Every structure is written in C-alpha cells, then in structure tokens.
C-alpha cells in the first residue's frame, strides 16, 4: 500500500511538469506521509467521539453534550450528525431548539434532502435568535445553500437562486463576526471570491494559511479556494500546491466531506495521468461513502466515468472489454442521477396529495435505497473484476483473461441483475403500470408477460420514458441495446396504441397510484 502511494505521488509530481515549484513537490511529499496515517487520524477522531457518547450514556445527554457530539460527527459521519441533532431538536425548546434545527438543516443536503433542508431553515425566525448565535445561524444557511448549489451543478436555472442566498447569508455572517477573528477573514475572503474580487480574496485567504494550524478546517477551505484562484489565473503548479495543502488539512482533521482529492484527480487527468487521477477519485469516493454523503458520491461520480473511460483506452487491446464494464457503470450512474431528479420532482407533486403523503415518501425512500444499493453492487463487482484481472496479468494468464472478457458473459449477468432490481423498484412505485399501459393499446395488441417476468423490453422502455428518460440513445445505453432496436420498439408500440399521436405523452401521464 505504501509503495503504491509513493509511486502515485512521485508520478503526480511529474504530471505537473519538470518545472514544478519546489513547494508543490514538498506538499505532495508531505501528503504521502499523511496518507499512510489516514486511518490513525480517523481512529483518533472516532475515539474522541466515543468518549463523548460514553459520557452521555453513563449520565445523560444534555443539550450541550448533544451539540458537542453532533459537531464532532459533522463532516465525519453525516448520518450520526443528523441523528444527534434530531435528538437535540426533540429535547430542546426556544432558541436552543432553533440552534439544533439550523445545524440539522445544514447537514440535510449532503443526504440529498434539499427541500426538507430549506423548509427547516426557513421555519426559523431570525429575529428570535440571540445575537451570540447569529454567526452560527448565518454560517449554517450559507453551508446549506452551498451544498444545494453543488447538487444542481450544471442546472443554473435552479442553482442561481441558491447562489444568491449563499452571497446574501455570507454578507450577513461577515457583519456579525468579530473583525479580528480568523472566521471573519476567511468569510470575507470567500465573499470577495464570490463577488469576483480575486486579489482581495487571495490576500485574506493566504493570511488564513499562514496563521491557522495544519488540522484547521478553515485552513483546508482557504487552501481549496486559493487553488481555484490559481487555476483561474492559469497557474497549474500553484493550484496543485494549494490542493495538496487542503488535502493535508482534511486528512489531519479526519474530515471526510472533502473536495480537494477529487479536484486533484481532475487536475492530474487534465495532464494525461489517468492512473493517478483514478486513484485520487477513488479515494474521494471512499471518503464520500464513509461519510454517508450521497451528494459527494454524485459529485465524484460525475468525474469517475470519464476518467475510467480514458483509463481503459490506455491499456492493452486484450483488456479493452473492461471499457464496456466501465461504460455500463457510467450509464447506471447517469441513470441514478436522472432517477434522483425524477424522484425529487415526484416528491414535490406528492406533497400536494395529503391523503397519500406518507405512503409516497416511504415508497421513494425504498426506491433510492435500491438504486444506491445497485450502484454499490456494481462498484464492488468492478473492484472484484479488476483484482481478478490484476492477478491474471501478474500470473501471465492474459489469454485466459481475454477469453473471460470477450465472451460477454460478465456484462450479460450484470444486465440481468440490473433488470431484476430495476423491475422490482419501478413496480413498487407504479404497481398498476402494466394495466395502465395496456389501457393505452388496442385490445388485441396488449402486452402479455411470460411466466416469471416482471417487465419485458417493451415495458422497460416505457418505464424509462415514464421516469423522464425519453432520449432513445440513453435508453439504449442502459438496456444494452442498439439505438435502432430502441427506435423499432418505440415505433412498434406506437403502432399498437389507441391514440398513436399522443401515446408517449399518455405514458408520461401514468400515475404511481392505481
């Protein structure tokens, strides 16, 4: 393991070019040493948390202790942080309860619960907050909206309103922070960066780097913003240097909600160092999984498929079939993201149906769980397949590995498993889907399933259309069929419809409740 990390970091330095700054090389060397101690930092932080929990178990969890435990879990284990914050909400009143509530709202977007987060935060009356707690209130709101902006990256029509809230809340935060504090300098620097004042931001953020200890979260965040400024100025070496500083601070503080390793992976990928980029992205994904933060998983997954594709293209021809496995995972990842957006839209719609609100929410939780489980299964199977491939190559069994991958049996098995999980998940949400589809078809052309089938190819294509995935190319990728085959199926289904012109729109109108 240590040998691998050393090779990775030495290669990473080379990726920056022979003229890389000595500071960048030293930072990556320092990062090498800390990566070997990563588990020790995590164990130390977990031990401190366990000590606090043990105090509560032996005596009682006072609001102060609950807040301390929740703060200790924040950015380390999001599920546990939410649990103890909820305990604080349930056991407190007045401004103390509000304190727990706004911190709870700040953690919810990491779990993908954006609407609930905004609802909780907006339920608090700022006028009722004691002056000494205003900085915490504004900082939590800023963090919450920042997470939501990350979630909707690539969708400016949604994210722009949250970006405005980030800017507004940070301005409010700066107004209540002591001007001599590190928090004031950091937030003023971040606000300057948000408003396009890069040089003013750089000066303040560099002061944070110089004054804060290595394991400071402010130092990690300041270094990350400085890397953004350096990248905007075209200075790749300095950007890598600051990303290294940010990663060092994150590792030293055992922080798992991070972006520095992910961005370092992207930088290495842009330099053509695909293997090293893959290692960075994989480490970032491991952090997201351990933190229990689906938002970070999605952020990382946006980069992983492209790096995986390039990685497959760079290896020998006899391993080219791995590309198709990675392509399948990419399609599943895109499908998962699309499903999450569809699910969010459906949740808003179901809020207006008060009579079936609880049942609809329970159904969607099952849906998310099954698809996240499916993604996790495929990541695990890919990891297993890579290990098998490595062993075969090490043993000189390349021909045998080629035969294994060429047969296509691996992809076929994974497709069957995907169909089974998808069919069960979809029919759980649309239990009357088959009957409603048949109502749209001519009586003598209705779909009849074989024994043991949940859905067939016709119904799966219509199911993806109902989920909002209407492009034939995307459906073809997920179902592992040719684009022409998808066109043929869709045209055949239209030909069977009672109302051919509006058939696909009628499918989109199928309800989830019979």
Coordinates of C-alpha atoms in Angstrom, one line a residue:
X1 CA 0.0 0.0 0.0
X2 CA 2.7 2.4 1.0
X3 CA 4.7 1.6 -2.1
X4 CA 1.7 2.3 -4.3
X5 CA 1.1 5.7 -2.6
X6 CA 4.8 6.7 -3.1
X7 CA 4.7 5.8 -6.8
X8 CA 1.4 7.7 -7.2
X9 CA 2.7 10.9 -5.6
X10 CA 6.0 10.8 -7.5
X11 CA 4.1 10.3 -10.7
X12 CA 1.8 13.2 -9.7
X13 CA 4.7 15.5 -9.3
X14 CA 5.9 14.5 -12.8
X15 CA 2.5 15.3 -14.1
X16 CA 2.9 18.9 -13.2
X17 CA 5.9 19.2 -15.5
X18 CA 9.7 19.3 -14.9
X19 CA 9.4 22.9 -13.9
X20 CA 7.0 22.3 -10.9
X21 CA 7.6 24.6 -8.0
X22 CA 9.6 23.1 -5.0
X23 CA 6.6 24.0 -2.8
X24 CA 4.3 21.7 -4.8
X25 CA 6.8 18.8 -4.6
X26 CA 7.2 19.2 -0.9
X27 CA 3.5 19.4 -0.3
X28 CA 2.9 16.2 -2.3
X29 CA 5.7 14.5 -0.3
X30 CA 4.0 15.6 2.9
X31 CA 0.7 14.3 1.7
X32 CA 2.4 11.0 1.0
X33 CA 3.3 10.6 4.7
X34 CA -0.1 11.6 5.9
X35 CA -1.9 9.2 3.6
X36 CA -0.1 6.4 5.3
X37 CA -1.5 7.6 8.6
X38 CA -5.0 8.3 7.5
X39 CA -6.6 5.5 9.5
X40 CA -4.8 6.7 12.6
X41 CA -6.3 10.2 12.3
X42 CA -9.8 8.6 11.8
X43 CA -9.4 6.3 14.8
X44 CA -8.3 9.2 17.0
X45 CA -11.3 11.3 16.0
X46 CA -13.7 8.3 16.5
X47 CA -12.1 7.7 19.9
X48 CA -12.8 11.3 20.9
X49 CA -16.4 11.0 19.7
X50 CA -16.9 7.6 21.5
X51 CA -15.6 9.3 24.8
X52 CA -18.3 12.0 24.5
X53 CA -21.0 9.4 23.7
X54 CA -19.9 7.3 26.7
X55 CA -20.3 10.3 29.0
X56 CA -23.9 10.7 27.8
X57 CA -24.6 7.0 28.1
X58 CA -23.3 7.0 31.7
X59 CA -25.1 10.1 32.9
X60 CA -27.4 11.8 30.4
X61 CA -27.2 13.7 27.1
X62 CA -27.6 17.3 28.0
X63 CA -28.2 19.8 25.1
X64 CA -24.6 21.0 25.4
X65 CA -23.3 17.4 25.1
X66 CA -25.6 16.6 22.2
X67 CA -24.4 19.7 20.4
X68 CA -20.8 18.7 21.1
X69 CA -21.3 15.2 19.8
X70 CA -23.2 16.4 16.7
X71 CA -20.4 18.9 15.9
X72 CA -17.8 16.1 16.3
X73 CA -19.7 14.0 13.8
X74 CA -20.2 16.8 11.3
X75 CA -18.1 16.2 8.1
X76 CA -17.1 12.8 9.6
X77 CA -20.3 10.8 9.6
X78 CA -23.3 12.7 8.3
X79 CA -25.9 10.1 9.4
X80 CA -24.7 10.2 13.0
X81 CA -24.5 14.0 13.0
X82 CA -28.2 14.2 11.8
X83 CA -29.2 11.7 14.5
X84 CA -27.8 13.6 17.4
X85 CA -29.0 17.0 16.0
X86 CA -32.5 15.5 15.8
X87 CA -32.2 14.4 19.4
X88 CA -31.4 17.9 20.3
X89 CA -34.4 19.2 18.3
X90 CA -36.7 16.8 20.1
X91 CA -35.4 17.5 23.6
X92 CA -35.0 21.3 23.4
X93 CA -37.1 24.4 23.2
X94 CA -36.9 28.0 22.1
X95 CA -33.6 29.4 20.7
X96 CA -31.7 26.3 21.8
X97 CA -34.0 24.1 19.7
X98 CA -33.6 26.5 16.7
X99 CA -29.8 26.1 17.1
X100 CA -30.1 22.4 16.6
X101 CA -32.6 22.9 13.8
X102 CA -30.5 25.2 11.6
X103 CA -27.4 22.9 12.1
X104 CA -29.7 19.9 11.1
X105 CA -30.8 21.8 8.0
X106 CA -27.1 22.5 7.1
X107 CA -26.4 18.7 7.0
X108 CA -29.5 17.5 5.2
X109 CA -28.4 18.4 1.6
X110 CA -25.4 16.1 2.0
X111 CA -28.0 13.3 2.2
X112 CA -29.9 14.7 -0.8
X113 CA -32.8 16.2 1.2
X114 CA -32.6 19.7 -0.2
X115 CA -36.3 20.6 0.1
X116 CA -36.5 19.5 3.7
X117 CA -33.3 21.4 4.5
X118 CA -34.7 24.7 3.1
X119 CA -38.0 24.1 4.8
X120 CA -36.4 23.6 8.2
X121 CA -34.1 26.6 7.8
X122 CA -36.8 28.9 6.6
X123 CA -39.0 27.9 9.6
X124 CA -36.7 29.8 11.9
X125 CA -37.4 33.4 12.7
X126 CA -34.0 35.3 12.6
X127 CA -35.5 38.0 14.9
X128 CA -35.8 35.4 17.7
X129 CA -32.1 34.4 17.6
X130 CA -29.8 35.7 20.3
X131 CA -27.0 37.9 19.0
X132 CA -24.3 35.5 20.1
X133 CA -25.8 32.7 17.9
X134 CA -26.4 34.7 14.7
X135 CA -23.0 33.8 13.3
X136 CA -23.8 30.1 13.6
X137 CA -27.2 30.7 12.0
X138 CA -25.9 32.5 9.0
X139 CA -22.9 30.1 8.6
X140 CA -25.2 27.1 8.6
X141 CA -27.5 28.7 6.0
X142 CA -24.5 29.6 3.8
X143 CA -23.3 26.0 4.0
X144 CA -26.7 24.6 3.3
X145 CA -27.2 26.6 0.1
X146 CA -23.6 25.9 -1.0
X147 CA -24.4 22.2 -0.8
X148 CA -27.5 22.7 -2.9
X149 CA -25.6 24.7 -5.5
X150 CA -23.2 21.7 -5.8
X151 CA -26.1 19.3 -6.1
X152 CA -27.5 21.3 -9.1
X153 CA -24.2 22.0 -10.8
X154 CA -24.9 22.2 -14.5
X155 CA -28.5 23.4 -13.9
X156 CA -28.1 27.2 -13.5
X157 CA -31.8 27.9 -13.7
X158 CA -32.1 26.1 -10.3
X159 CA -28.7 26.8 -8.7
X160 CA -28.7 30.6 -9.3
X161 CA -31.2 31.4 -6.6
X162 CA -29.2 29.4 -4.1
X163 CA -26.0 31.1 -5.2
X164 CA -27.7 34.4 -4.4
X165 CA -28.7 33.1 -0.9
X166 CA -25.1 32.0 -0.3
X167 CA -23.9 35.5 -1.1
X168 CA -26.6 37.1 1.0
X169 CA -26.1 34.9 4.0
X170 CA -22.3 35.3 3.9
X171 CA -22.7 39.0 3.8
X172 CA -24.9 38.8 6.9
X173 CA -22.3 36.5 8.5
X174 CA -19.5 38.9 8.0
X175 CA -21.5 41.7 9.6
X176 CA -21.8 39.8 12.9
X177 CA -18.3 38.2 13.1
X178 CA -15.6 39.8 15.2
X179 CA -13.3 41.6 12.8
X180 CA -10.1 40.3 14.5
X181 CA -11.2 36.6 14.2
X182 CA -9.9 34.1 11.6
X183 CA -13.5 33.3 10.7
X184 CA -14.1 36.9 9.7
X185 CA -11.0 36.9 7.4
X186 CA -12.0 33.6 5.9
X187 CA -15.6 34.6 5.2
X188 CA -14.6 38.0 3.9
X189 CA -12.1 36.3 1.6
X190 CA -14.7 33.8 0.4
X191 CA -17.2 36.6 -0.2
X192 CA -14.7 38.6 -2.2
X193 CA -14.1 35.5 -4.3
X194 CA -17.9 35.0 -4.9
X195 CA -18.2 38.7 -6.0
X196 CA -15.2 38.5 -8.4
X197 CA -12.6 40.3 -6.3
X198 CA -9.9 37.6 -6.6
X199 CA -6.9 39.6 -5.5
X200 CA -8.6 40.8 -2.3
X201 CA -9.7 37.2 -1.7
X202 CA -6.2 35.8 -2.2
X203 CA -4.6 38.2 0.3
X204 CA -7.1 37.3 3.1
X205 CA -7.1 33.6 2.4
X206 CA -3.3 33.4 2.4
X207 CA -3.4 35.0 5.9
X208 CA -5.5 32.1 7.0
X209 CA -3.0 29.6 5.5
X210 CA -0.2 31.3 7.5
X211 CA -2.0 31.7 10.8
X212 CA -4.1 28.6 11.2
X213 CA -2.8 25.1 12.3
X214 CA -2.4 22.3 9.9
X215 CA -5.5 20.4 11.0
X216 CA -7.7 23.5 10.8
X217 CA -10.9 23.2 8.7
X218 CA -10.6 26.9 7.9
X219 CA -7.1 26.3 6.5
X220 CA -8.4 23.4 4.4
X221 CA -11.2 25.5 2.9
X222 CA -9.0 28.6 2.4
X223 CA -6.4 26.4 0.6
X224 CA -9.1 25.0 -1.7
X225 CA -10.3 28.5 -2.7
X226 CA -6.7 29.6 -3.3
X227 CA -6.3 26.6 -5.7
X228 CA -9.5 27.9 -7.5
X229 CA -7.9 31.3 -7.8
X230 CA -4.6 29.9 -9.1
X231 CA -6.4 27.7 -11.7
X232 CA -8.4 30.8 -12.9
X233 CA -5.0 32.6 -13.3
X234 CA -3.6 29.7 -15.3
X235 CA -1.1 28.6 -12.7
X236 CA -1.4 24.8 -12.6
X237 CA 1.5 24.2 -10.3
X238 CA 0.2 26.6 -7.6
X239 CA -3.3 25.1 -7.9
X240 CA -1.8 21.7 -7.2
X241 CA 0.2 23.1 -4.3
X242 CA -2.9 24.5 -2.6
X243 CA -5.0 21.4 -3.3
X244 CA -2.2 19.4 -1.6
X245 CA -2.4 21.8 1.4
X246 CA -6.2 21.4 1.6
X247 CA -5.9 17.6 1.4
X248 CA -3.3 17.6 4.2
X249 CA -5.6 19.6 6.5
X250 CA -8.5 17.4 5.7
X251 CA -6.5 14.2 6.5
X252 CA -5.0 15.7 9.7
X253 CA -8.5 16.6 11.0
X254 CA -10.0 13.3 9.8
X255 CA -12.5 15.2 7.6
X256 CA -14.4 13.1 5.1
X257 CA -16.6 15.7 3.5
X258 CA -13.9 17.0 1.1
X259 CA -13.3 18.2 -2.5
X260 CA -9.6 18.6 -2.6
X261 CA -8.7 15.0 -3.6
X262 CA -11.4 15.0 -6.2
X263 CA -10.1 18.2 -7.8
X264 CA -6.5 17.0 -7.6
X265 CA -7.7 13.9 -9.5
X266 CA -9.3 16.2 -12.2
X267 CA -6.1 18.2 -12.5
X268 CA -4.0 15.1 -13.0
X269 CA -6.5 13.8 -15.5
X270 CA -6.1 17.0 -17.5
X271 CA -2.3 16.3 -17.6
X272 CA -3.0 12.9 -19.1
X273 CA -2.1 11.0 -15.9
X274 CA -5.1 8.7 -16.0
X275 CA -4.0 6.1 -13.5
X276 CA -3.0 8.7 -10.8
X277 CA -6.3 10.6 -11.4
X278 CA -8.2 7.4 -10.9
X279 CA -6.5 6.8 -7.5
X280 CA -7.4 10.3 -6.4
X281 CA -11.0 10.0 -7.5
X282 CA -11.3 6.6 -5.8
X283 CA -10.0 8.0 -2.5
X284 CA -12.5 10.8 -2.8
X285 CA -15.3 8.3 -3.4
X286 CA -14.2 6.3 -0.4
X287 CA -14.4 9.4 1.8
X288 CA -17.9 10.1 0.5
X289 CA -19.1 6.6 1.3
X290 CA -17.6 6.6 4.7
X291 CA -19.1 10.0 5.5
X292 CA -22.5 8.8 4.3
X293 CA -22.8 11.7 1.9
X294 CA -24.7 10.8 -1.3
X295 CA -24.2 14.4 -2.6
X296 CA -20.4 13.9 -2.6
X297 CA -20.9 10.5 -4.2
X298 CA -22.7 12.1 -7.0
X299 CA -20.1 14.9 -7.3
X300 CA -17.4 12.3 -7.6
X301 CA -19.3 10.0 -9.9
X302 CA -19.6 12.9 -12.4
X303 CA -15.8 12.7 -12.9
X304 CA -15.3 9.0 -12.5
X305 CA -16.9 7.7 -15.7
X306 CA -14.7 9.9 -18.0
X307 CA -11.5 9.0 -16.2
X308 CA -12.5 5.3 -16.2
X309 CA -13.0 5.5 -20.0
X310 CA -9.7 7.1 -20.6
X311 CA -8.0 4.6 -18.3
X312 CA -9.5 1.7 -20.3
X313 CA -8.3 3.2 -23.6
X314 CA -4.7 3.5 -22.4
X315 CA -4.2 -0.2 -21.6
X316 CA -3.6 -3.2 -23.9
X317 CA -6.1 -4.3 -26.5
X318 CA -6.8 -7.6 -24.7
X319 CA -8.2 -5.6 -21.8
X320 CA -10.4 -3.4 -23.9
X321 CA -13.6 -5.2 -22.7
X322 CA -13.2 -3.5 -19.3
X323 CA -14.2 -0.4 -21.1
X324 CA -17.7 -1.8 -21.6
X325 CA -18.0 -2.7 -18.0
X326 CA -17.0 0.8 -17.0
X327 CA -19.3 2.2 -19.6
X328 CA -22.2 0.2 -18.1
X329 CA -21.3 1.7 -14.7
X330 CA -21.3 5.2 -16.3
X331 CA -24.8 4.6 -17.7
X332 CA -26.0 3.3 -14.3
X333 CA -24.6 6.4 -12.6
X334 CA -26.3 8.7 -15.1
X335 CA -29.5 6.7 -14.6
X336 CA -29.2 7.1 -10.9
X337 CA -28.8 10.8 -11.1
X338 CA -31.7 11.1 -13.5
X339 CA -33.8 9.0 -11.2
X340 CA -32.9 11.2 -8.3
X341 CA -34.1 14.3 -10.2
X342 CA -37.3 12.5 -11.2
X343 CA -37.8 11.4 -7.6
X344 CA -37.4 15.0 -6.4
X345 CA -40.0 16.1 -8.9
X346 CA -42.4 13.4 -7.8
X347 CA -41.9 14.2 -4.1
X348 CA -43.0 17.8 -4.7
X349 CA -46.0 16.6 -6.6
X350 CA -46.9 14.1 -3.8
X351 CA -46.7 16.8 -1.1
X352 CA -49.9 18.2 -2.6
X353 CA -51.7 14.9 -2.1
X354 CA -52.1 15.0 1.7
X355 CA -54.0 11.8 1.9
X356 CA -51.2 9.7 0.4
X357 CA -48.1 11.7 1.5
X358 CA -46.7 9.2 4.0
X359 CA -47.1 6.2 1.6
X360 CA -45.5 8.1 -1.3
X361 CA -42.5 9.2 0.8
X362 CA -41.9 5.6 2.1
X363 CA -42.0 4.4 -1.5
X364 CA -39.5 6.8 -2.7
X365 CA -37.1 6.0 0.2
X366 CA -37.2 2.4 -0.9
X367 CA -36.6 3.5 -4.5
X368 CA -33.5 5.5 -3.6
X369 CA -32.2 2.7 -1.4
X370 CA -32.5 0.1 -4.1
X371 CA -30.7 2.2 -6.7
X372 CA -27.9 3.2 -4.4
X373 CA -27.6 -0.4 -3.5
X374 CA -27.4 -1.3 -7.2
X375 CA -24.7 1.3 -7.8
X376 CA -22.8 0.0 -4.8
X377 CA -23.1 -3.6 -6.0
X378 CA -21.7 -2.7 -9.4
X379 CA -18.8 -0.7 -7.9
X380 CA -18.0 -3.8 -5.8
X381 CA -18.2 -6.1 -8.8
X382 CA -15.9 -3.8 -10.8
X383 CA -13.4 -3.8 -8.0
X384 CA -13.5 -7.6 -7.8
X385 CA -13.1 -7.9 -11.6
X386 CA -10.1 -5.6 -11.5
X387 CA -8.5 -7.7 -8.8
X388 CA -9.1 -10.8 -10.9
X389 CA -7.6 -9.1 -13.9
X390 CA -4.6 -8.0 -11.9
X391 CA -3.9 -11.5 -10.7
X392 CA -4.3 -13.0 -14.2
X393 CA -1.9 -10.5 -15.6
X394 CA 0.6 -11.0 -12.8
X395 CA 0.4 -14.7 -13.4
X396 CA 0.9 -14.3 -17.2
X397 CA -2.6 -15.5 -17.9
X398 CA -3.5 -12.7 -20.4
X399 CA -5.1 -15.1 -22.9
X400 CA -7.4 -16.6 -20.2
X401 CA -8.4 -13.0 -19.1
X402 CA -9.1 -12.2 -22.8
X403 CA -11.4 -15.2 -23.1
X404 CA -13.3 -14.2 -20.0
X405 CA -14.0 -10.7 -21.1
X406 CA -14.6 -11.5 -24.8
X407 CA -17.4 -13.9 -24.1
X408 CA -19.6 -11.0 -22.8
X409 CA -21.0 -13.3 -20.1
X410 CA -20.0 -10.8 -17.4
X411 CA -22.0 -7.9 -18.9
X412 CA -24.9 -10.3 -19.6
X413 CA -25.0 -11.4 -15.9
X414 CA -24.9 -7.8 -14.7
X415 CA -27.6 -6.8 -17.1
X416 CA -29.9 -9.5 -15.8
X417 CA -29.2 -8.4 -12.2
X418 CA -29.9 -4.7 -13.2
X419 CA -33.2 -5.7 -14.8
X420 CA -34.3 -7.6 -11.7
X421 CA -33.6 -4.7 -9.3
X422 CA -35.0 -2.1 -11.7
X423 CA -38.2 -4.0 -12.4
X424 CA -38.9 -4.5 -8.7
X425 CA -38.1 -0.9 -7.8
X426 CA -40.2 0.5 -10.7
X427 CA -43.2 -1.7 -10.0
X428 CA -43.0 -0.8 -6.3
X429 CA -43.7 2.8 -7.3
X430 CA -46.0 2.1 -10.2
X431 CA -47.8 -1.1 -9.2
X432 CA -50.5 -0.7 -11.8
X433 CA -48.1 0.3 -14.6
X434 CA -48.7 -2.7 -16.8
X435 CA -52.5 -2.4 -16.7
X436 CA -52.4 1.3 -17.4
X437 CA -50.1 0.7 -20.4
X438 CA -52.4 -1.9 -21.8
X439 CA -55.3 0.6 -21.5
X440 CA -53.5 2.7 -24.0
X441 CA -53.1 -0.1 -26.5
X442 CA -55.6 -1.7 -28.8
X443 CA -57.5 -4.6 -27.1
X444 CA -56.0 -7.2 -29.4
X445 CA -52.4 -5.8 -29.2
X446 CA -52.0 -5.6 -25.4
X447 CA -48.8 -6.8 -23.7
X448 CA -48.8 -10.2 -22.1
X449 CA -45.8 -11.2 -19.9
X450 CA -44.3 -14.6 -19.8
X451 CA -44.3 -16.6 -16.6
X452 CA -41.9 -15.2 -14.1
X453 CA -41.4 -11.9 -15.9
X454 CA -41.9 -8.6 -14.1
X455 CA -41.3 -6.4 -17.1
X456 CA -40.2 -7.1 -20.7
X457 CA -38.2 -4.9 -23.0
X458 CA -41.3 -3.1 -24.3
X459 CA -42.4 -2.2 -20.7
X460 CA -38.8 -1.3 -19.6
X461 CA -38.6 1.2 -22.5
X462 CA -41.9 2.7 -21.5
X463 CA -40.8 2.7 -17.8
X464 CA -37.7 4.8 -18.6
X465 CA -39.9 7.2 -20.6
X466 CA -42.2 7.5 -17.6
X467 CA -39.2 8.3 -15.4
X468 CA -38.4 11.2 -17.8
X469 CA -35.6 9.5 -19.7
X470 CA -37.0 10.0 -23.2
X471 CA -33.9 10.0 -25.4
X472 CA -33.6 6.7 -27.3
X473 CA -29.8 6.9 -27.0
X474 CA -29.8 7.0 -23.2
X475 CA -32.4 4.1 -23.0
X476 CA -30.2 2.1 -25.4
X477 CA -27.2 2.6 -23.3
X478 CA -28.9 1.5 -20.0
X479 CA -30.7 -1.5 -21.6
X480 CA -27.5 -2.6 -23.6
X481 CA -29.4 -2.5 -26.9
X482 CA -28.7 -0.7 -30.2
X483 CA -30.2 2.6 -30.9
X484 CA -32.0 1.2 -34.0
X485 CA -33.5 -1.5 -31.8
X486 CA -34.9 1.1 -29.4
X487 CA -36.4 3.1 -32.3
X488 CA -38.0 -0.2 -33.6
X489 CA -39.6 -1.0 -30.3
X490 CA -40.9 2.6 -29.8
X491 CA -42.4 2.7 -33.3
X492 CA -44.0 -0.8 -32.8
X493 CA -45.5 0.3 -29.5
X494 CA -47.0 3.5 -31.2
X495 CA -48.5 1.3 -33.9
X496 CA -50.3 -0.7 -31.2
X497 CA -51.7 2.4 -29.5
X498 CA -55.3 3.6 -29.5
X499 CA -54.1 7.2 -29.7
X500 CA -50.9 7.0 -31.7
X501 CA -50.2 10.7 -31.8
X502 CA -50.3 11.2 -28.1
X503 CA -49.2 7.7 -27.0
X504 CA -45.9 8.7 -25.4
X505 CA -47.4 11.7 -23.6
X506 CA -50.1 9.4 -22.3
X507 CA -47.4 7.1 -20.9
X508 CA -45.8 10.1 -19.2
X509 CA -49.2 10.8 -17.5
X510 CA -49.4 7.3 -15.9
X511 CA -49.8 7.7 -12.2
X512 CA -47.9 5.9 -9.5
X513 CA -51.1 5.0 -7.6
X514 CA -53.7 2.7 -9.1

